[in-house]
Amino acid sequence: MAFLQDSTYGKNNVKFLKVKRDPSNPQIHQVLEATVRVLLTGAFDISYTKADNSVIIPTDTIKNTILIEAKKTDVFPIERFAAHLVKHFLGKYSWIDGITVNIEQAKWSKYSVDGKLQPHSFVKDGEEVRVCELAAKRDGSFSLLGGVQGLTVLKSSGSMFHGYNVCDYTTLAPVWERILSTDVDCKYKYDSRKIGSVDAIFKLADSGLFDKTFESALKVTLDRFALENSASVQATMYNMGTDIVEANPYVYNVSYALPNKHYILFDFAWKGLKNENELFYPSPHPNGLIKCTVGREPVAKL
Ligand SMILES: O=c1[nH]c(=O)c2[nH]c(=O)[nH]c2[nH]1
């Protein structure tokens, strides 16, 4: 007999932009453009197995909730708003057992005109997004991740790749100079034991912990990328993860997923021209995809 093994549902891609005015000068603004996803688990089985909709909180209501709560509460930083939504849903609907909130924050930065920082004008100076994920259960257990996604970087020197396994299927030539480019996906998981509870997230948000951790992860990623003479994507991402864990006591582990976006040195030999790492073409073909998690404590591998 077939049975429902697993299920979850909710609303994805709920977008808002919130303006926060400085209480001491309402002309000074901060903006948060967010994309939110809320997924619920709990006593929803009968909606699947018996076509009984009585337990369904419509995804339209979930969307309204995200927008109403974004209006009513402080949404900075995104980790605080995630905690607020978790408490709202678990508090209002007794049959919800678990909730996962994902929030993406677009990059809007203030800029200066004639040396004067503008109070309410912003430039979108990057496609990267700050992200967080808070997954919480009614029993109080939770996990909190922060991160950056879509940060596209490239270096035109200071990256090598040689010494790899060579077999009868290998065509790749070793290089001591190459283009290295990737779209950074970095997620750091906070240590739930150190945070304590979902309620504690609000105080830690006030203390600036989540902003500081984000800034640190971003800086480490960019610094390492620029300064290290990279032996491989693998070695560089491990070093980035190590730096983040060591600099941030609340971080339990760091996961990177990095595509290796190949730039191929064009061969001009047939034309009698030398190509000294000057002209490359971006490969439309398969890219490498390299992932690792760097933890504070060793854990058993399954
Ligand atoms: O940094 C790299 N890691 C690899 O695993 C790999 N494989 C490859 O073809 N080029 C690269 N570069």
GROMACS .gro file of C-alpha atoms and ligand atoms in nm:
model
  314
    1MET     CA    1   0.000   0.000   0.000
    2ALA     CA    2   0.122   0.350  -0.076
    3PHE     CA    3   0.151   0.604   0.203
    4LEU     CA    4   0.256   0.965   0.248
    5GLN     CA    5   0.621   0.953   0.342
    6ASP     CA    6   0.696   1.320   0.372
    7SER     CA    7   0.546   1.658   0.290
    8THR     CA    8   0.591   2.029   0.334
    9TYR     CA    9   0.429   2.332   0.178
   10GLY     CA   10   0.427   2.709   0.192
   11LYS     CA   11   0.491   3.021  -0.013
   12ASN     CA   12   0.803   3.094  -0.214
   13ASN     CA   13   0.926   3.418  -0.372
   14VAL     CA   14   0.737   3.659  -0.150
   15LYS     CA   15   0.904   3.992  -0.217
   16PHE     CA   16   0.893   4.320  -0.028
   17LEU     CA   17   1.095   4.634   0.011
   18LYS     CA   18   1.086   4.796   0.352
   19VAL     CA   19   1.202   5.149   0.426
   20LYS     CA   20   1.337   5.209   0.774
   21ARG     CA   21   1.360   5.573   0.879
   22ASP     CA   22   1.616   5.692   1.130
   23PRO     CA   23   1.413   5.806   1.436
   24SER     CA   24   1.646   6.105   1.487
   25ASN     CA   25   1.622   6.212   1.121
   26PRO     CA   26   1.339   6.062   0.912
   27GLN     CA   27   1.518   6.166   0.591
   28ILE     CA   28   1.790   5.908   0.659
   29HIS     CA   29   1.673   5.572   0.530
   30GLN     CA   30   1.778   5.212   0.516
   31VAL     CA   31   1.607   4.976   0.273
   32LEU     CA   32   1.565   4.602   0.281
   33GLU     CA   33   1.455   4.432  -0.041
   34ALA     CA   34   1.381   4.075   0.054
   35THR     CA   35   1.264   3.753  -0.105
   36VAL     CA   36   1.110   3.519   0.149
   37ARG     CA   37   1.013   3.155   0.154
   38VAL     CA   38   0.814   2.992   0.434
   39LEU     CA   39   0.759   2.616   0.438
   40LEU     CA   40   0.550   2.439   0.700
   41THR     CA   41   0.532   2.086   0.837
   42GLY     CA   42   0.290   1.940   1.089
   43ALA     CA   43  -0.051   1.775   1.098
   44PHE     CA   44  -0.122   1.838   0.732
   45ASP     CA   45  -0.136   1.473   0.620
   46ILE     CA   46  -0.516   1.464   0.578
   47SER     CA   47  -0.496   1.740   0.319
   48TYR     CA   48  -0.294   1.501   0.102
   49THR     CA   49  -0.446   1.165   0.193
   50LYS     CA   50  -0.814   1.252   0.256
   51ALA     CA   51  -0.856   1.569   0.048
   52ASP     CA   52  -0.948   1.742   0.375
   53ASN     CA   53  -0.851   2.109   0.338
   54SER     CA   54  -0.953   2.210   0.690
   55VAL     CA   55  -0.593   2.200   0.812
   56ILE     CA   56  -0.449   2.397   0.523
   57ILE     CA   57  -0.337   2.749   0.604
   58PRO     CA   58  -0.360   2.877   0.247
   59THR     CA   59  -0.027   2.973   0.095
   60ASP     CA   60  -0.199   3.304   0.015
   61THR     CA   61  -0.244   3.358   0.390
   62ILE     CA   62   0.123   3.273   0.439
   63LYS     CA   63   0.211   3.542   0.183
   64ASN     CA   64  -0.013   3.795   0.358
   65THR     CA   65   0.144   3.705   0.691
   66ILE     CA   66   0.496   3.770   0.562
   67LEU     CA   67   0.392   4.113   0.433
   68ILE     CA   68   0.184   4.213   0.738
   69GLU     CA   69   0.457   4.107   0.979
   70ALA     CA   70   0.722   4.284   0.767
   71LYS     CA   71   0.514   4.601   0.808
   72LYS     CA   72   0.465   4.553   1.183
   73THR     CA   73   0.810   4.451   1.299
   74ASP     CA   74   1.179   4.531   1.255
   75VAL     CA   75   1.308   4.329   0.961
   76PHE     CA   76   1.678   4.415   1.013
   77PRO     CA   77   1.879   4.197   1.017
   78ILE     CA   78   1.711   3.920   0.817
   79GLU     CA   79   1.790   3.666   1.090
   80ARG     CA   80   1.566   3.865   1.329
   81PHE     CA   81   1.276   3.866   1.083
   82ALA     CA   82   1.317   3.491   1.027
   83ALA     CA   83   1.294   3.437   1.403
   84HIS     CA   84   0.988   3.662   1.419
   85LEU     CA   85   0.810   3.461   1.148
   86VAL     CA   86   0.897   3.132   1.318
   87LYS     CA   87   0.746   3.253   1.645
   88HIS     CA   88   0.440   3.395   1.472
   89PHE     CA   89   0.351   3.074   1.285
   90LEU     CA   90   0.424   2.836   1.573
   91GLY     CA   91   0.232   3.063   1.812
   92LYS     CA   92  -0.077   3.109   1.595
   93TYR     CA   93  -0.137   2.762   1.449
   94SER     CA   94  -0.119   2.478   1.700
   95TRP     CA   95  -0.093   2.204   1.437
   96ILE     CA   96   0.225   2.337   1.280
   97ASP     CA   97   0.516   2.128   1.403
   98GLY     CA   98   0.804   2.274   1.204
   99ILE     CA   99   0.882   2.574   0.989
  100THR     CA  100   1.168   2.671   0.761
  101VAL     CA  101   1.215   3.035   0.669
  102ASN     CA  102   1.455   3.140   0.394
  103ILE     CA  103   1.528   3.506   0.329
  104GLU     CA  104   1.741   3.664   0.056
  105GLN     CA  105   1.845   4.027   0.085
  106ALA     CA  106   1.935   4.224  -0.229
  107LYS     CA  107   2.242   4.447  -0.225
  108TRP     CA  108   2.142   4.812  -0.207
  109SER     CA  109   2.424   5.043  -0.097
  110LYS     CA  110   2.417   5.413  -0.024
  111TYR     CA  111   2.648   5.629  -0.233
  112SER     CA  112   2.807   5.972  -0.219
  113VAL     CA  113   2.752   6.280  -0.435
  114ASP     CA  114   3.031   6.542  -0.419
  115GLY     CA  115   3.172   6.361  -0.116
  116LYS     CA  116   2.838   6.358   0.071
  117LEU     CA  117   2.677   6.025   0.152
  118GLN     CA  118   2.321   6.040   0.026
  119PRO     CA  119   2.058   5.973   0.294
  120HIS     CA  120   1.805   5.788   0.078
  121SER     CA  121   1.962   5.706  -0.261
  122PHE     CA  122   2.101   5.362  -0.326
  123VAL     CA  123   2.294   5.179  -0.596
  124LYS     CA  124   2.260   4.809  -0.664
  125ASP     CA  125   2.633   4.747  -0.667
  126GLY     CA  126   2.627   4.371  -0.700
  127GLU     CA  127   2.404   4.079  -0.786
  128GLU     CA  128   2.506   3.890  -0.475
  129VAL     CA  129   2.251   3.834  -0.201
  130ARG     CA  130   2.282   3.792   0.172
  131VAL     CA  131   2.084   3.487   0.280
  132CYS     CA  132   1.960   3.321   0.595
  133GLU     CA  133   1.772   3.003   0.674
  134LEU     CA  134   1.606   2.935   1.007
  135ALA     CA  135   1.450   2.590   1.053
  136ALA     CA  136   1.269   2.540   1.382
  137LYS     CA  137   1.053   2.277   1.548
  138ARG     CA  138   0.786   2.312   1.812
  139ASP     CA  139   1.007   2.118   2.057
  140GLY     CA  140   1.252   2.412   2.052
  141SER     CA  141   1.520   2.258   1.832
  142PHE     CA  142   1.641   2.481   1.551
  143SER     CA  143   1.919   2.544   1.303
  144LEU     CA  144   2.028   2.883   1.171
  145LEU     CA  145   2.238   2.947   0.862
  146GLY     CA  146   2.362   3.270   0.712
  147GLY     CA  147   2.553   3.328   0.393
  148VAL     CA  148   2.623   3.498   0.067
  149GLN     CA  149   2.520   3.371  -0.275
  150GLY     CA  150   2.582   3.484  -0.631
  151LEU     CA  151   2.904   3.673  -0.559
  152THR     CA  152   3.087   3.653  -0.892
  153VAL     CA  153   3.464   3.692  -0.868
  154LEU     CA  154   3.754   3.648  -1.109
  155LYS     CA  155   4.130   3.672  -1.078
  156SER     CA  156   4.365   3.693  -1.376
  157SER     CA  157   4.678   3.579  -1.190
  158GLY     CA  158   4.765   3.396  -0.870
  159SER     CA  159   4.595   3.068  -0.950
  160MET     CA  160   4.759   2.740  -1.049
  161PHE     CA  161   4.648   2.385  -1.111
  162HIS     CA  162   4.909   2.111  -1.144
  163GLY     CA  163   5.009   1.789  -0.972
  164TYR     CA  164   4.669   1.626  -1.021
  165ASN     CA  165   4.617   1.262  -1.108
  166VAL     CA  166   4.712   1.186  -1.467
  167CYS     CA  167   4.574   0.878  -1.642
  168ASP     CA  168   4.497   0.765  -1.995
  169TYR     CA  169   4.178   0.977  -1.989
  170THR     CA  170   4.358   1.301  -1.897
  171THR     CA  171   4.395   1.580  -2.152
  172LEU     CA  172   4.421   1.881  -1.916
  173ALA     CA  173   4.762   2.052  -1.921
  174PRO     CA  174   4.911   2.161  -1.588
  175VAL     CA  175   4.926   2.538  -1.540
  176TRP     CA  176   5.110   2.772  -1.305
  177GLU     CA  177   4.896   3.067  -1.412
  178ARG     CA  178   4.531   3.068  -1.508
  179ILE     CA  179   4.206   3.259  -1.475
  180LEU     CA  180   4.010   3.162  -1.167
  181SER     CA  181   3.644   3.258  -1.155
  182THR     CA  182   3.345   3.146  -0.956
  183ASP     CA  183   3.002   3.243  -0.824
  184VAL     CA  184   3.048   3.217  -0.451
  185ASP     CA  185   2.786   3.027  -0.254
  186CYS     CA  186   2.896   3.038   0.110
  187LYS     CA  187   2.677   2.930   0.399
  188TYR     CA  188   2.778   2.935   0.762
  189LYS     CA  189   2.583   2.738   1.019
  190TYR     CA  190   2.560   2.885   1.365
  191ASP     CA  191   2.617   2.667   1.670
  192SER     CA  192   2.262   2.618   1.807
  193ARG     CA  193   2.405   2.530   2.150
  194LYS     CA  194   2.578   2.868   2.169
  195ILE     CA  195   2.274   3.062   2.046
  196GLY     CA  196   2.050   2.871   2.287
  197SER     CA  197   1.701   2.925   2.146
  198VAL     CA  198   1.500   3.101   1.877
  199ASP     CA  199   1.414   3.367   2.138
  200ALA     CA  200   1.784   3.440   2.189
  201ILE     CA  201   1.815   3.535   1.821
  202PHE     CA  202   1.649   3.874   1.889
  203LYS     CA  203   1.910   3.979   2.148
  204LEU     CA  204   2.195   3.854   1.933
  205ALA     CA  205   2.052   4.052   1.641
  206ASP     CA  206   2.060   4.366   1.863
  207SER     CA  207   2.423   4.291   1.951
  208GLY     CA  208   2.517   4.295   1.582
  209LEU     CA  209   2.632   3.933   1.575
  210PHE     CA  210   2.462   3.843   1.247
  211ASP     CA  211   2.582   4.152   1.060
  212LYS     CA  212   2.936   4.103   1.191
  213THR     CA  213   2.942   3.737   1.090
  214PHE     CA  214   2.815   3.820   0.742
  215GLU     CA  215   3.074   4.097   0.698
  216SER     CA  216   3.348   3.864   0.822
  217ALA     CA  217   3.251   3.580   0.586
  218LEU     CA  218   3.237   3.821   0.293
  219LYS     CA  219   3.572   3.979   0.376
  220VAL     CA  220   3.745   3.644   0.432
  221THR     CA  221   3.611   3.515   0.100
  222LEU     CA  222   3.724   3.820  -0.096
  223ASP     CA  223   4.058   3.855   0.088
  224ARG     CA  224   4.156   3.492   0.048
  225PHE     CA  225   4.048   3.490  -0.313
  226ALA     CA  226   4.268   3.790  -0.392
  227LEU     CA  227   4.571   3.724  -0.172
  228GLU     CA  228   4.630   3.351  -0.194
  229ASN     CA  229   4.829   3.195  -0.475
  230SER     CA  230   4.561   2.933  -0.523
  231ALA     CA  231   4.675   2.571  -0.564
  232SER     CA  232   4.318   2.467  -0.650
  233VAL     CA  233   3.959   2.564  -0.583
  234GLN     CA  234   3.957   2.288  -0.322
  235ALA     CA  235   4.255   2.426  -0.126
  236THR     CA  236   4.137   2.787  -0.142
  237MET     CA  237   3.781   2.715  -0.029
  238TYR     CA  238   3.912   2.507   0.261
  239ASN     CA  239   4.132   2.799   0.368
  240MET     CA  240   3.837   3.038   0.342
  241GLY     CA  241   3.621   2.810   0.556
  242THR     CA  242   3.899   2.772   0.813
  243ASP     CA  243   3.944   3.149   0.841
  244ILE     CA  244   3.568   3.201   0.893
  245VAL     CA  245   3.542   2.931   1.161
  246GLU     CA  246   3.848   3.068   1.341
  247ALA     CA  247   3.730   3.430   1.332
  248ASN     CA  248   3.368   3.363   1.439
  249PRO     CA  249   3.311   3.169   1.762
  250TYR     CA  250   2.936   3.136   1.698
  251VAL     CA  251   2.995   2.960   1.365
  252TYR     CA  252   2.974   2.582   1.384
  253ASN     CA  253   3.065   2.509   1.022
  254VAL     CA  254   3.100   2.674   0.681
  255SER     CA  255   2.992   2.524   0.350
  256TYR     CA  256   3.108   2.649   0.013
  257ALA     CA  257   2.975   2.543  -0.326
  258LEU     CA  258   3.194   2.690  -0.598
  259PRO     CA  259   3.153   2.640  -0.971
  260ASN     CA  260   3.489   2.654  -1.147
  261LYS     CA  261   3.400   2.881  -1.439
  262HIS     CA  262   3.663   2.787  -1.692
  263TYR     CA  263   3.832   3.046  -1.912
  264ILE     CA  264   4.020   2.868  -2.187
  265LEU     CA  265   4.350   3.002  -2.319
  266PHE     CA  266   4.296   3.041  -2.691
  267ASP     CA  267   4.559   2.859  -2.897
  268PHE     CA  268   4.705   3.093  -3.161
  269ALA     CA  269   4.996   2.862  -3.253
  270TRP     CA  270   4.838   2.792  -3.593
  271LYS     CA  271   4.860   3.168  -3.658
  272GLY     CA  272   5.221   3.189  -3.536
  273LEU     CA  273   5.112   3.404  -3.237
  274LYS     CA  274   5.209   3.352  -2.873
  275ASN     CA  275   4.932   3.374  -2.615
  276GLU     CA  276   5.096   3.464  -2.285
  277ASN     CA  277   4.790   3.437  -2.063
  278GLU     CA  278   4.632   3.729  -2.242
  279LEU     CA  279   4.338   3.610  -2.443
  280PHE     CA  280   4.089   3.359  -2.307
  281TYR     CA  281   3.741   3.258  -2.401
  282PRO     CA  282   3.479   3.188  -2.138
  283SER     CA  283   3.387   2.825  -2.172
  284PRO     CA  284   3.019   2.763  -2.249
  285HIS     CA  285   3.087   2.398  -2.173
  286PRO     CA  286   3.065   2.206  -1.845
  287ASN     CA  287   3.202   2.375  -1.537
  288GLY     CA  288   3.363   2.220  -1.233
  289LEU     CA  289   3.150   2.220  -0.919
  290ILE     CA  290   3.336   2.188  -0.594
  291LYS     CA  291   3.183   2.175  -0.250
  292CYS     CA  292   3.316   2.141   0.102
  293THR     CA  293   3.215   2.196   0.461
  294VAL     CA  294   3.472   2.309   0.715
  295GLY     CA  295   3.372   2.242   1.074
  296ARG     CA  296   3.492   2.336   1.416
  297GLU     CA  297   3.475   1.976   1.532
  298PRO     CA  298   3.538   1.657   1.336
  299VAL     CA  299   3.219   1.457   1.273
  300ALA     CA  300   3.189   1.097   1.161
  301LYS     CA  301   3.155   1.060   0.782
  302LEU     CA  302   2.864   0.834   0.680
  303LIG     O1  303   4.093   2.394  -0.894
  303LIG     C1  304   4.061   2.299  -0.966
  303LIG     N1  305   4.011   2.185  -0.912
  303LIG     C2  306   3.975   2.076  -0.987
  303LIG     O2  307   3.931   1.972  -0.932
  303LIG     C3  308   3.990   2.087  -1.127
  303LIG     N2  309   3.965   2.001  -1.229
  303LIG     C4  310   3.996   2.066  -1.345
  303LIG     O3  311   3.984   2.018  -1.459
  303LIG     N3  312   4.044   2.191  -1.317
  303LIG     C5  313   4.041   2.207  -1.182
  303LIG     N4  314   4.075   2.311  -1.102
   0.00000   0.00000   0.00000
